[in-house]
Amino acid sequence: MRGGIEESVHRGDVVEADVDGTLIRGLGDPDRVANLRSCVKPFGVVALIEAGGIDAFDLGPPEIALMASSHSGEDLHVRTLQAMYRRAGVSQALIATGSEGMPLDALTAARLARDGEKPSPVRHMCSGQHSVFLLLSRLKGWDPERYWLDDHPAQIAYREVVARAFGTTPGRLRTSIDGCGVATYAFPLREIARAYALLADPSAVTAKDSRSSLAPALTRVRDAMLAHPEMVGGTRDRLDTSLMKAAPGRVVSKGGMEALRGLAILPAIRSGTNGGGSPDLRPGANGGPGSNGHATPATGIALKIEDGDGYERGTWSATVEVLAQAGVLDGQAIRMLARYHRPVELDPHGRIGAEAIPDFDLAPLGELL
């Protein structure tokens, strides 16, 4: 909105589901198919963990979080990756992401340009994900060259884990090429939401469920991301990081290109609503004494902005609003996230020229996959 005039509209679809696929609330088409892009990363790390990578390479939670990330390419991320590569005896020159448009962090990019330093692939936002393939190759004795090809053993191992997380088989996966040169996988939003519910509480599925085998490794990934949100995004203006800091221990957030976001909502007391779909932000309304909050199991949310949201304002605003309406964010968290909830455009004099405003109400749903 600019001066009361609606300049542009970002439409989208959103769905919340539990680990069994029961639809809870949403808006739009829960069967809209989207490429996972970087939303696949938390699941893919499991391939390295199950292969014994933690002990083999002395991996800690920051490194696990980084391999599930789309990091900003700050020095913090680069140093962490380089230390991991040194311990593993792997050359970072093998990273095949390219470096076009990187790093994401504007201050780091400006510093590199000032110093005449060309960014290397280690600063690419997907270098953590590509490290999974390279470390798997080191661990298994596979040729690390051309690890990005579909028939490379590291890609096959990654693909098998993704299929398990989504309750399907590798042969049934719908694939295409991601921007960083490896495969990406397409699923309906309802299935993405169900997978993120599994990430929120990997122990929630029964032993008879084929996904139950993922629980030990996926719990490590979830806890690493919660403990080190700065590794998942960055230290400046990254929504995934800011969300996890504003609601510590409550939500794991992972965005993907073209305005897809997966949200893993951990079991907790959620706030009540004020009758209009938004959370009741009055004192005592958020799970404390005198609260009208209620205990809820883990759920997952998948959100996709239709136009790809090149400015990110639609994704930012809708994500915070969805979590508010779902009762995940309380008043303090929403205030902390104000710059994402209603992003503004400033003129050269610091005046607010335009503001993005979320305008929708999630509807209750009740349906099984």
CSV table of C-alpha atoms in Angstrom, one decimal, residues 14-26 30 189-198 200 263-265 270 297-302 365 367-369:
chain,number,residue,atom,x,y,z
A,14,VAL,CA,-0.7,-22.1,2.9
A,15,VAL,CA,-1.6,-25.3,4.7
A,16,GLU,CA,-0.9,-26.6,8.2
A,17,ALA,CA,-0.9,-30.3,8.8
A,18,ASP,CA,0.1,-32.8,11.5
A,19,VAL,CA,2.5,-35.6,11.2
A,20,ASP,CA,-0.2,-38.0,10.0
A,21,GLY,CA,-1.3,-35.6,7.3
A,22,THR,CA,-4.5,-34.3,8.9
A,23,LEU,CA,-5.1,-30.8,7.6
A,24,ILE,CA,-5.6,-28.3,10.3
A,25,ARG,CA,-5.9,-24.8,8.8
A,26,GLY,CA,-5.0,-23.2,5.5
A,30,PRO,CA,-3.3,-27.5,-0.3
A,189,LEU,CA,2.0,-28.3,-0.2
A,190,ARG,CA,0.1,-30.6,2.1
A,191,GLU,CA,2.9,-33.2,1.9
A,192,ILE,CA,5.5,-30.5,2.6
A,193,ALA,CA,3.6,-29.5,5.7
A,194,ARG,CA,3.4,-33.1,6.8
A,195,ALA,CA,7.1,-33.5,6.4
A,196,TYR,CA,7.8,-30.4,8.4
A,197,ALA,CA,5.5,-31.8,11.1
A,198,LEU,CA,7.8,-34.8,11.2
A,200,ALA,CA,9.1,-30.7,14.5
A,263,LEU,CA,7.7,-24.3,9.2
A,264,ALA,CA,8.1,-27.0,11.8
A,265,ILE,CA,6.0,-26.1,14.9
A,270,ARG,CA,-0.5,-22.2,21.8
A,297,PRO,CA,0.9,-31.6,19.1
A,298,ALA,CA,3.6,-30.8,16.5
A,299,THR,CA,2.5,-29.5,13.1
A,300,GLY,CA,4.1,-28.3,9.9
A,301,ILE,CA,3.2,-25.4,7.7
A,302,ALA,CA,4.0,-25.0,4.0
A,365,LEU,CA,-9.6,-27.7,7.7
A,367,GLU,CA,-9.1,-33.9,6.0
A,368,LEU,CA,-6.7,-36.8,5.8
A,369,LEU,CA,-4.1,-37.1,3.1
